Amino acid sequence: DSGVTQTPKHLITATGQRVTLRCSPRSGDLSVYWYQQSLDQGLQFLIQYYNGEERAKGNILERFSAQQFPDLHSELNLSSLELGDSALYFCASSTGTAYNEQFFGPGTRLTVL
Amino acid sequence: AQSVTQLDSQVPVFEEAPVELRCNYSSSVSVYLFWYVQYPNQGLQLLLKYLSGSTLVKGINGFEAEFNKSQTSFHLRKPSVHISDTAEYFCAVSDKGTGGGADGLTFGKGTHLIIQP
C-alpha cells in the first residue's frame, strides 16, 4: 500500500459526458501528479500540482483540467469524453523535493462507451 | 526533452534463471532513473532508483540495476527469478536539473516479464 488513494476504482460513462477523478496523496506529500495509461500511448504524464499550484504540464488535453485543494487532495476533471479517453488514470504523490520519487495510487479505470 | 526506450516488450524466462530487462534513455541534461513494477490490476511500485553515486543500485525483491552514463543505459537484473516476478516493468527518467520534483516522469513502454515454470 503506497498510501495514495484514488476514487472511484472504476468508472463507466458515455461519450460527451464529464467525470471527476479524485486523489488523496500520502500524508506529508505536497506534490500530486496525474498520469494516463493506455494501450497505444503507454504511461503519459498529464499534470503536476505542488501545494495547490500548477507546477508542470505534460500531454494534457484542453478538455482535461485538474486542481489541488487546500487539504492537498486533487481532482482530475475530464470533459466532452471520447472513446479514446478510455484508460487507467493514475495519481502519484511525492514530497516535492529534489529526488522526485513518486508513489502511485491504484488507479481509476475509465471506460467511455 | 527526454525519452526512454525499453528494447523488449516481452521477456519469457524460466523460473530460477537470471534475467536482464534493458532500458536506454535519451536526455540533454542529467537525469534521475527509476524502475517501477506493475502487477496485474495494480498500481506502480518503485523497485529501485539511481540518484547519484554508485552506479550499481540495489532494490527490493532482489533486483538491481546498473547506470551506464556512456551508453545511456539503466538495465535491470535479477540473478534468479520467481513465478511471483511475473509483471510489467517500467523504466522511467526525471530531469535532475529542475529539482523540486517539478517534472513528471517519462516512462518507457514497459517490458512484460513472463516466468515459465
Coordinates of C-alpha atoms in Angstrom, one line a residue:
Chain A
D1 CA 0.0 0.0 0.0
S2 CA 1.6 3.2 -1.2
G3 CA -0.6 5.5 1.0
V4 CA -2.0 7.2 -2.1
T5 CA -5.8 6.7 -2.5
Q6 CA -7.9 7.1 -5.6
T7 CA -11.6 7.0 -6.1
P8 CA -13.5 5.7 -7.8
K9 CA -11.8 2.4 -8.8
H10 CA -13.9 2.0 -11.9
L11 CA -15.9 4.5 -13.9
I12 CA -18.1 3.7 -16.9
T13 CA -19.7 6.6 -18.8
A14 CA -20.8 7.7 -22.3
T15 CA -19.2 9.9 -24.9
G16 CA -19.7 13.6 -24.4
Q17 CA -20.0 13.3 -20.6
R18 CA -17.9 14.8 -17.9
V19 CA -16.3 12.9 -15.0
T20 CA -14.2 13.8 -11.9
L21 CA -11.4 11.5 -10.6
R22 CA -10.2 12.1 -7.0
C23 CA -6.8 11.5 -5.4
S24 CA -5.5 11.8 -1.9
P25 CA -1.7 11.9 -1.6
R26 CA 0.4 10.3 1.1
S27 CA 0.5 12.1 4.4
G28 CA 3.0 14.9 4.2
D29 CA 3.4 14.9 0.4
L30 CA 2.8 18.3 -1.2
S31 CA 3.1 17.2 -4.9
V32 CA 0.5 15.4 -6.9
Y33 CA 0.9 14.1 -10.4
W34 CA -1.6 12.7 -12.8
Y35 CA -0.8 10.1 -15.4
Q36 CA -2.8 8.3 -18.1
Q37 CA -2.0 4.7 -19.1
S38 CA -3.4 3.4 -22.3
L39 CA -2.5 0.5 -24.6
D40 CA -1.5 2.7 -27.5
Q41 CA 0.2 5.6 -25.7
G42 CA 1.6 3.8 -22.7
L43 CA 2.1 5.8 -19.5
Q44 CA 2.0 9.5 -20.0
F45 CA 2.4 12.4 -17.6
L46 CA -0.5 14.8 -17.6
I47 CA -0.1 17.4 -15.0
Q48 CA 1.5 18.2 -11.6
Y49 CA 0.4 20.3 -8.7
Y50 CA 2.6 21.4 -5.8
N51 CA 0.9 22.8 -2.6
G52 CA -2.1 24.0 -4.5
E53 CA -0.4 25.4 -7.6
E54 CA 0.1 24.0 -11.0
R55 CA 3.8 23.2 -11.4
A56 CA 4.3 21.3 -14.6
K57 CA 2.2 20.2 -17.6
G58 CA 2.6 17.2 -19.8
N59 CA 0.4 15.8 -22.6
I60 CA -2.8 17.0 -21.1
L61 CA -5.7 17.8 -23.4
E62 CA -7.6 21.0 -23.2
R63 CA -10.7 19.1 -22.3
F64 CA -8.9 17.9 -19.2
S65 CA -8.2 20.0 -16.1
A66 CA -7.1 19.5 -12.6
Q67 CA -6.8 21.2 -9.3
Q68 CA -5.3 20.7 -5.9
F69 CA -7.3 21.8 -2.8
P70 CA -6.0 23.3 0.5
D71 CA -6.2 19.8 2.1
L72 CA -3.8 18.7 -0.7
H73 CA -6.2 16.2 -2.4
S74 CA -6.5 16.6 -6.1
E75 CA -9.2 16.2 -8.7
L76 CA -8.8 15.5 -12.4
N77 CA -11.8 16.6 -14.5
L78 CA -12.3 15.1 -17.9
S79 CA -15.0 16.6 -20.1
S80 CA -16.5 16.0 -23.6
L81 CA -15.3 12.4 -23.2
E82 CA -14.3 10.5 -26.3
L83 CA -13.9 6.7 -26.8
G84 CA -10.1 7.3 -26.9
D85 CA -10.1 8.7 -23.3
S86 CA -10.7 5.1 -22.0
A87 CA -7.7 4.4 -19.9
L88 CA -6.2 3.9 -16.5
Y89 CA -5.6 7.2 -14.7
F90 CA -3.0 7.1 -12.0
C91 CA -2.3 9.7 -9.4
A92 CA 1.1 9.8 -7.7
S93 CA 2.5 11.9 -4.9
S94 CA 5.9 13.0 -3.7
T95 CA 7.3 15.3 -1.1
G96 CA 8.2 17.7 -3.9
T97 CA 11.8 17.8 -3.0
A98 CA 14.7 17.2 -5.4
Y99 CA 14.7 13.5 -5.9
N100 CA 11.2 13.2 -7.4
E101 CA 10.5 9.7 -6.0
Q102 CA 6.8 9.3 -6.7
F103 CA 4.4 6.9 -5.0
F104 CA 1.5 5.7 -7.1
G105 CA -2.1 5.1 -6.3
P106 CA -4.1 2.0 -7.5
G107 CA -5.6 3.9 -10.4
T108 CA -9.1 4.7 -11.8
R109 CA -10.1 2.7 -14.8
L110 CA -12.3 4.8 -17.1
T111 CA -14.4 3.2 -19.8
V112 CA -16.1 5.5 -22.2
L113 CA -18.9 3.8 -24.2
Chain B
A1 CA 13.0 16.6 -23.9
Q2 CA 13.7 13.1 -22.6
S3 CA 12.8 9.7 -24.0
V4 CA 13.1 6.1 -22.7
T5 CA 13.4 3.0 -24.8
Q6 CA 12.7 -0.4 -23.4
L7 CA 14.0 -2.7 -26.1
D8 CA 11.9 -5.7 -25.3
S9 CA 8.2 -5.6 -25.0
Q10 CA 8.1 -9.2 -23.6
V11 CA 10.7 -11.4 -22.0
P12 CA 10.0 -15.0 -21.2
V13 CA 12.3 -16.6 -18.6
F14 CA 12.3 -19.9 -16.8
E15 CA 11.9 -19.9 -13.1
E16 CA 15.2 -19.6 -11.2
A17 CA 17.0 -18.4 -14.3
P18 CA 18.7 -14.9 -14.4
V19 CA 17.0 -12.1 -16.3
E20 CA 18.0 -8.7 -17.7
L21 CA 15.5 -6.1 -18.8
R22 CA 17.0 -3.4 -20.9
C23 CA 16.4 0.3 -20.7
N24 CA 18.1 3.1 -22.7
Y25 CA 17.3 6.8 -22.3
S26 CA 17.9 10.0 -24.1
S27 CA 18.3 13.4 -22.4
S28 CA 20.2 16.6 -22.9
V29 CA 20.6 17.0 -19.1
S30 CA 21.4 14.9 -16.1
V31 CA 18.7 12.6 -15.0
Y32 CA 17.4 10.5 -12.2
L33 CA 16.5 7.0 -13.2
F34 CA 13.8 4.7 -11.8
W35 CA 12.4 1.2 -12.3
Y36 CA 8.8 0.6 -11.4
V37 CA 6.9 -2.7 -11.4
Q38 CA 3.2 -3.1 -12.1
Y39 CA 1.5 -6.3 -11.0
P40 CA -1.8 -7.2 -12.7
N41 CA -4.6 -4.8 -11.8
Q42 CA -2.4 -2.8 -9.5
G43 CA -0.6 0.5 -9.4
L44 CA 3.1 1.0 -9.9
Q45 CA 5.5 0.2 -7.2
L46 CA 9.1 1.6 -7.1
L47 CA 11.7 -1.1 -7.4
L48 CA 14.8 1.0 -7.3
K49 CA 16.2 4.4 -8.2
Y50 CA 19.5 5.9 -9.3
L51 CA 20.0 9.4 -8.0
S52 CA 23.8 9.8 -7.8
G53 CA 26.9 8.0 -6.6
S54 CA 27.5 4.3 -7.1
T55 CA 26.3 3.1 -10.5
L56 CA 25.1 -0.2 -9.1
V57 CA 21.8 0.2 -7.4
K58 CA 20.0 -2.4 -5.3
G59 CA 16.3 -2.5 -4.9
I60 CA 13.5 -4.6 -3.5
N61 CA 12.8 -8.2 -4.3
G62 CA 16.4 -9.0 -5.2
F63 CA 16.5 -6.7 -8.2
E64 CA 19.5 -4.5 -9.1
A65 CA 20.3 -2.1 -11.9
E66 CA 23.4 -0.5 -13.3
F67 CA 23.7 3.0 -14.6
N68 CA 26.0 3.4 -17.5
K69 CA 26.4 7.0 -18.5
S70 CA 28.4 6.5 -21.6
Q71 CA 25.8 4.0 -23.0
T72 CA 22.9 6.0 -21.5
S73 CA 21.5 2.7 -20.2
F74 CA 20.0 1.5 -16.9
H75 CA 19.4 -2.2 -17.3
L76 CA 17.5 -4.1 -14.6
R77 CA 18.8 -7.5 -13.5
K78 CA 17.8 -10.3 -11.1
P79 CA 20.0 -13.4 -10.7
S80 CA 17.2 -15.9 -10.1
V81 CA 13.6 -15.1 -10.9
H82 CA 10.5 -16.5 -9.2
I83 CA 7.0 -17.0 -10.5
S84 CA 5.8 -14.1 -8.4
D85 CA 8.1 -11.8 -10.5
T86 CA 5.6 -12.0 -13.4
A87 CA 4.6 -8.4 -14.0
E88 CA 5.1 -5.4 -16.2
Y89 CA 8.3 -3.4 -15.6
F90 CA 8.7 0.2 -16.5
C91 CA 11.9 2.3 -16.7
A92 CA 11.5 6.0 -16.1
V93 CA 13.6 9.2 -16.1
S94 CA 13.2 12.5 -14.5
D95 CA 15.2 15.7 -15.2
K96 CA 17.7 16.2 -12.4
G97 CA 18.2 19.9 -13.3
T98 CA 14.8 21.3 -12.4
G99 CA 14.9 19.9 -8.8
G100 CA 12.0 20.2 -6.5
G101 CA 10.3 17.3 -8.3
A102 CA 9.0 19.7 -10.9
D103 CA 8.7 17.2 -13.7
G104 CA 6.5 14.3 -14.3
L105 CA 8.3 11.0 -15.0
T106 CA 8.9 10.0 -18.6
F107 CA 8.2 6.3 -18.9
G108 CA 9.3 3.6 -21.4
K109 CA 6.6 1.4 -23.0
G110 CA 7.2 -1.4 -20.5
T111 CA 8.5 -4.9 -20.6
H112 CA 6.3 -7.8 -19.7
L113 CA 8.3 -10.4 -17.7
I114 CA 6.8 -13.8 -18.1
I115 CA 8.1 -16.5 -15.8
Q116 CA 7.8 -20.0 -17.1
P117 CA 7.8 -23.0 -14.6

